[in-house]
Amino acid sequence: MNYLITSKNGWISSVMLIILVIGVSCLSNQSTETGTVSDFEYVLYDGVDTPINLSDSYGAPIILNFWAGLCPPCRAEMPDFQEFYEEHGHEIVIIGIDIGKYTGLGSQKDALELVDDLGVTYTIGGVKDDSVIELYNVYGLPHTVFIDSEQNIVRAWSGAINLSKLEDIGLGMLESYQ
């Protein structure tokens, strides 16, 4: 009899866990977190590790994407970011911040290999510590933050984002900027 109860409890626990995972996954892409931007320093992956501050890009809309070199959803969305950059990079700043070494999802070497494999040309860099993860509430990867020209966070998106959604949110920010 104990075996039946244990099996039933195990089955019920498994079903509840699956429902919880599906629910969190569905909700994660619906984030509409707003607030004020926090400045931070990042290092360009340009071969000389040039230090840059996010505030150097203030005055234009910014799409800030947190990713990692060994993150499959990050890899999947990068071609869409590249396409968006090629079309709108002269109007909207796109910055990819590699946080793989703080999440266990790769090193700077892994990130550079991914960028090279995909032919990414938008701004890519990394941070010197993990404080940016808390500053921008990065609870999963990829994580994208849309910042308007007045340094307000207008939207945050957790999980992979496609070109259509990038255009909807990004071009919406651009319309309010112009």
mmCIF file of C-alpha atoms in Angstrom:
data_model
loop_
_atom_site.group_PDB
_atom_site.id
_atom_site.type_symbol
_atom_site.label_atom_id
_atom_site.label_comp_id
_atom_site.label_asym_id
_atom_site.label_seq_id
_atom_site.Cartn_x
_atom_site.Cartn_y
_atom_site.Cartn_z
ATOM 1 C CA MET A 1 0.000 0.000 0.000
ATOM 2 C CA ASN A 2 2.839 2.427 0.821
ATOM 3 C CA TYR A 3 4.268 1.757 -2.634
ATOM 4 C CA LEU A 4 0.986 2.847 -4.260
ATOM 5 C CA ILE A 5 0.868 6.082 -2.240
ATOM 6 C CA THR A 6 4.509 6.836 -3.035
ATOM 7 C CA SER A 7 3.913 6.160 -6.721
ATOM 8 C CA LYS A 8 0.783 8.305 -6.749
ATOM 9 C CA ASN A 9 2.577 11.134 -4.920
ATOM 10 C CA GLY A 10 5.494 10.870 -7.298
ATOM 11 C CA TRP A 11 3.139 11.010 -10.279
ATOM 12 C CA ILE A 12 1.218 13.975 -8.838
ATOM 13 C CA SER A 13 4.462 15.790 -8.012
ATOM 14 C CA SER A 14 5.727 15.213 -11.546
ATOM 15 C CA VAL A 15 2.530 16.566 -13.100
ATOM 16 C CA MET A 16 2.595 19.614 -10.813
ATOM 17 C CA LEU A 17 6.240 20.272 -11.709
ATOM 18 C CA ILE A 18 5.468 20.076 -15.437
ATOM 19 C CA ILE A 19 2.543 22.491 -15.034
ATOM 20 C CA LEU A 20 4.755 24.889 -13.053
ATOM 21 C CA VAL A 21 7.540 24.795 -15.669
ATOM 22 C CA ILE A 22 5.083 25.410 -18.519
ATOM 23 C CA GLY A 23 3.425 28.249 -16.609
ATOM 24 C CA VAL A 24 6.709 29.982 -15.812
ATOM 25 C CA SER A 25 7.876 29.541 -19.398
ATOM 26 C CA CYS A 26 4.701 31.101 -20.767
ATOM 27 C CA LEU A 27 4.837 33.998 -18.341
ATOM 28 C CA SER A 28 8.539 34.715 -18.790
ATOM 29 C CA ASN A 29 8.109 36.158 -22.275
ATOM 30 C CA GLN A 30 5.362 38.461 -21.070
ATOM 31 C CA SER A 31 7.607 40.623 -18.894
ATOM 32 C CA THR A 32 6.792 44.306 -19.136
ATOM 33 C CA GLU A 33 9.152 45.458 -16.412
ATOM 34 C CA THR A 34 9.728 49.190 -16.514
ATOM 35 C CA GLY A 35 12.037 51.473 -14.596
ATOM 36 C CA THR A 36 15.146 53.562 -14.818
ATOM 37 C CA VAL A 37 18.354 52.383 -16.435
ATOM 38 C CA SER A 38 21.392 51.608 -14.291
ATOM 39 C CA ASP A 39 24.732 52.479 -15.856
ATOM 40 C CA PHE A 40 27.474 49.850 -15.918
ATOM 41 C CA GLU A 41 30.820 49.307 -17.567
ATOM 42 C CA TYR A 42 31.387 46.599 -20.109
ATOM 43 C CA VAL A 43 34.395 45.578 -22.156
ATOM 44 C CA LEU A 44 34.113 45.363 -25.930
ATOM 45 C CA TYR A 45 35.085 42.038 -27.442
ATOM 46 C CA ASP A 46 37.161 43.916 -30.014
ATOM 47 C CA GLY A 47 40.521 42.264 -29.465
ATOM 48 C CA VAL A 48 41.792 45.007 -27.150
ATOM 49 C CA ASP A 49 39.025 44.835 -24.516
ATOM 50 C CA THR A 50 38.065 48.501 -24.762
ATOM 51 C CA PRO A 51 36.077 49.585 -21.659
ATOM 52 C CA ILE A 52 32.745 51.291 -22.416
ATOM 53 C CA ASN A 53 29.903 52.543 -20.216
ATOM 54 C CA LEU A 54 26.286 51.980 -21.143
ATOM 55 C CA SER A 55 25.829 55.728 -20.610
ATOM 56 C CA ASP A 56 28.063 56.324 -23.653
ATOM 57 C CA SER A 57 25.042 55.262 -25.723
ATOM 58 C CA TYR A 58 22.454 57.410 -23.931
ATOM 59 C CA GLY A 59 20.424 59.722 -26.151
ATOM 60 C CA ALA A 60 19.275 57.026 -28.572
ATOM 61 C CA PRO A 61 17.049 53.983 -28.038
ATOM 62 C CA ILE A 62 19.040 50.953 -26.858
ATOM 63 C CA ILE A 63 18.328 47.250 -27.110
ATOM 64 C CA LEU A 64 20.419 45.521 -24.448
ATOM 65 C CA ASN A 65 20.659 41.757 -24.851
ATOM 66 C CA PHE A 66 22.158 39.488 -22.175
ATOM 67 C CA TRP A 67 23.375 36.167 -23.571
ATOM 68 C CA ALA A 68 25.996 33.423 -23.260
ATOM 69 C CA GLY A 69 28.156 31.493 -25.697
ATOM 70 C CA LEU A 70 26.791 28.062 -24.743
ATOM 71 C CA CYS A 71 23.128 29.104 -24.524
ATOM 72 C CA PRO A 72 21.104 27.445 -27.351
ATOM 73 C CA PRO A 73 18.217 29.982 -27.266
ATOM 74 C CA CYS A 74 20.793 32.804 -27.376
ATOM 75 C CA ARG A 75 22.342 31.258 -30.481
ATOM 76 C CA ALA A 76 18.897 30.895 -32.047
ATOM 77 C CA GLU A 77 17.975 34.567 -31.640
ATOM 78 C CA MET A 78 21.300 36.124 -32.670
ATOM 79 C CA PRO A 79 20.642 35.993 -36.443
ATOM 80 C CA ASP A 80 17.435 37.987 -35.833
ATOM 81 C CA PHE A 81 19.377 40.560 -33.818
ATOM 82 C CA GLN A 82 21.918 40.756 -36.642
ATOM 83 C CA GLU A 83 19.194 41.277 -39.246
ATOM 84 C CA PHE A 84 17.531 43.947 -37.098
ATOM 85 C CA TYR A 85 20.923 45.634 -36.642
ATOM 86 C CA GLU A 86 21.590 45.655 -40.377
ATOM 87 C CA GLU A 87 18.231 47.338 -40.983
ATOM 88 C CA HIS A 88 18.022 49.698 -37.998
ATOM 89 C CA GLY A 89 21.476 49.871 -36.375
ATOM 90 C CA HIS A 90 21.913 53.442 -37.570
ATOM 91 C CA GLU A 91 18.861 54.462 -35.471
ATOM 92 C CA ILE A 92 18.865 52.084 -32.507
ATOM 93 C CA VAL A 93 21.901 50.981 -30.489
ATOM 94 C CA ILE A 94 22.140 47.210 -30.066
ATOM 95 C CA ILE A 95 24.481 45.871 -27.394
ATOM 96 C CA GLY A 96 24.998 42.192 -26.619
ATOM 97 C CA ILE A 97 26.407 41.516 -23.144
ATOM 98 C CA ASP A 98 27.943 38.082 -22.584
ATOM 99 C CA ILE A 99 27.382 36.875 -19.018
ATOM 100 C CA GLY A 100 28.218 33.231 -19.676
ATOM 101 C CA LYS A 101 31.062 33.022 -17.181
ATOM 102 C CA TYR A 102 28.668 34.047 -14.388
ATOM 103 C CA THR A 103 25.922 31.618 -15.370
ATOM 104 C CA GLY A 104 27.992 28.535 -16.189
ATOM 105 C CA LEU A 105 27.024 28.868 -19.855
ATOM 106 C CA GLY A 106 30.426 29.475 -21.358
ATOM 107 C CA SER A 107 33.574 31.527 -21.342
ATOM 108 C CA GLN A 108 34.628 34.581 -23.327
ATOM 109 C CA LYS A 109 36.229 32.146 -25.790
ATOM 110 C CA ASP A 110 32.875 30.371 -26.269
ATOM 111 C CA ALA A 111 31.164 33.724 -26.788
ATOM 112 C CA LEU A 112 33.725 34.871 -29.359
ATOM 113 C CA GLU A 113 33.424 31.578 -31.255
ATOM 114 C CA LEU A 114 29.638 31.979 -31.410
ATOM 115 C CA VAL A 115 29.894 35.588 -32.598
ATOM 116 C CA ASP A 116 32.403 34.538 -35.253
ATOM 117 C CA ASP A 117 30.335 31.506 -36.366
ATOM 118 C CA LEU A 118 27.222 33.658 -36.826
ATOM 119 C CA GLY A 119 28.955 36.704 -38.329
ATOM 120 C CA VAL A 120 27.621 39.060 -35.660
ATOM 121 C CA THR A 121 28.674 42.685 -36.232
ATOM 122 C CA TYR A 122 26.633 44.600 -33.661
ATOM 123 C CA THR A 123 28.325 45.667 -30.405
ATOM 124 C CA ILE A 124 29.328 42.691 -28.263
ATOM 125 C CA GLY A 125 31.074 42.740 -24.909
ATOM 126 C CA GLY A 126 31.292 41.315 -21.442
ATOM 127 C CA VAL A 127 31.235 42.579 -17.880
ATOM 128 C CA LYS A 128 33.908 42.326 -15.177
ATOM 129 C CA ASP A 129 31.533 41.134 -12.457
ATOM 130 C CA ASP A 130 28.036 39.743 -12.066
ATOM 131 C CA SER A 131 26.383 42.865 -10.581
ATOM 132 C CA VAL A 132 24.670 43.631 -13.900
ATOM 133 C CA ILE A 133 22.648 40.421 -13.502
ATOM 134 C CA GLU A 134 20.906 41.841 -10.442
ATOM 135 C CA LEU A 135 20.734 45.401 -11.830
ATOM 136 C CA TYR A 136 18.697 44.184 -14.806
ATOM 137 C CA ASN A 137 16.871 41.267 -13.146
ATOM 138 C CA VAL A 138 18.394 38.657 -15.430
ATOM 139 C CA TYR A 139 16.886 35.395 -14.186
ATOM 140 C CA GLY A 140 17.359 33.414 -17.375
ATOM 141 C CA LEU A 141 19.003 33.663 -20.770
ATOM 142 C CA PRO A 142 18.606 35.217 -23.156
ATOM 143 C CA HIS A 143 17.218 38.404 -21.586
ATOM 144 C CA THR A 144 16.551 41.580 -23.579
ATOM 145 C CA VAL A 145 15.950 45.060 -22.191
ATOM 146 C CA PHE A 146 14.478 47.847 -24.323
ATOM 147 C CA ILE A 147 15.620 51.309 -23.231
ATOM 148 C CA ASP A 148 14.156 54.507 -24.672
ATOM 149 C CA SER A 149 16.131 57.629 -25.544
ATOM 150 C CA GLU A 150 15.435 59.090 -22.093
ATOM 151 C CA GLN A 151 17.040 56.107 -20.311
ATOM 152 C CA ASN A 152 13.788 54.482 -19.245
ATOM 153 C CA ILE A 153 13.311 50.745 -19.429
ATOM 154 C CA VAL A 154 10.175 50.374 -21.506
ATOM 155 C CA ARG A 155 10.165 46.587 -21.756
ATOM 156 C CA ALA A 156 12.117 43.539 -20.668
ATOM 157 C CA TRP A 157 11.848 40.205 -22.449
ATOM 158 C CA SER A 158 13.031 36.920 -20.935
ATOM 159 C CA GLY A 159 13.640 34.082 -23.345
ATOM 160 C CA ALA A 160 14.456 34.023 -27.032
ATOM 161 C CA ILE A 161 12.941 36.838 -29.067
ATOM 162 C CA ASN A 162 12.267 36.749 -32.802
ATOM 163 C CA LEU A 163 12.688 39.393 -35.485
ATOM 164 C CA SER A 164 8.983 40.224 -35.591
ATOM 165 C CA LYS A 165 8.884 41.007 -31.863
ATOM 166 C CA LEU A 166 12.182 42.935 -32.060
ATOM 167 C CA GLU A 167 10.641 45.075 -34.784
ATOM 168 C CA ASP A 168 7.378 45.589 -32.877
ATOM 169 C CA ILE A 169 9.080 46.751 -29.697
ATOM 170 C CA GLY A 170 12.199 48.335 -31.199
ATOM 171 C CA LEU A 171 10.435 50.306 -33.907
ATOM 172 C CA GLY A 172 7.797 51.364 -31.386
ATOM 173 C CA MET A 173 10.575 52.879 -29.281
ATOM 174 C CA LEU A 174 11.998 54.526 -32.369
ATOM 175 C CA GLU A 175 8.660 56.145 -33.252
ATOM 176 C CA SER A 176 8.446 57.742 -29.820
ATOM 177 C CA TYR A 177 12.080 58.897 -30.164
ATOM 178 C CA GLN A 178 11.573 60.726 -33.444
#
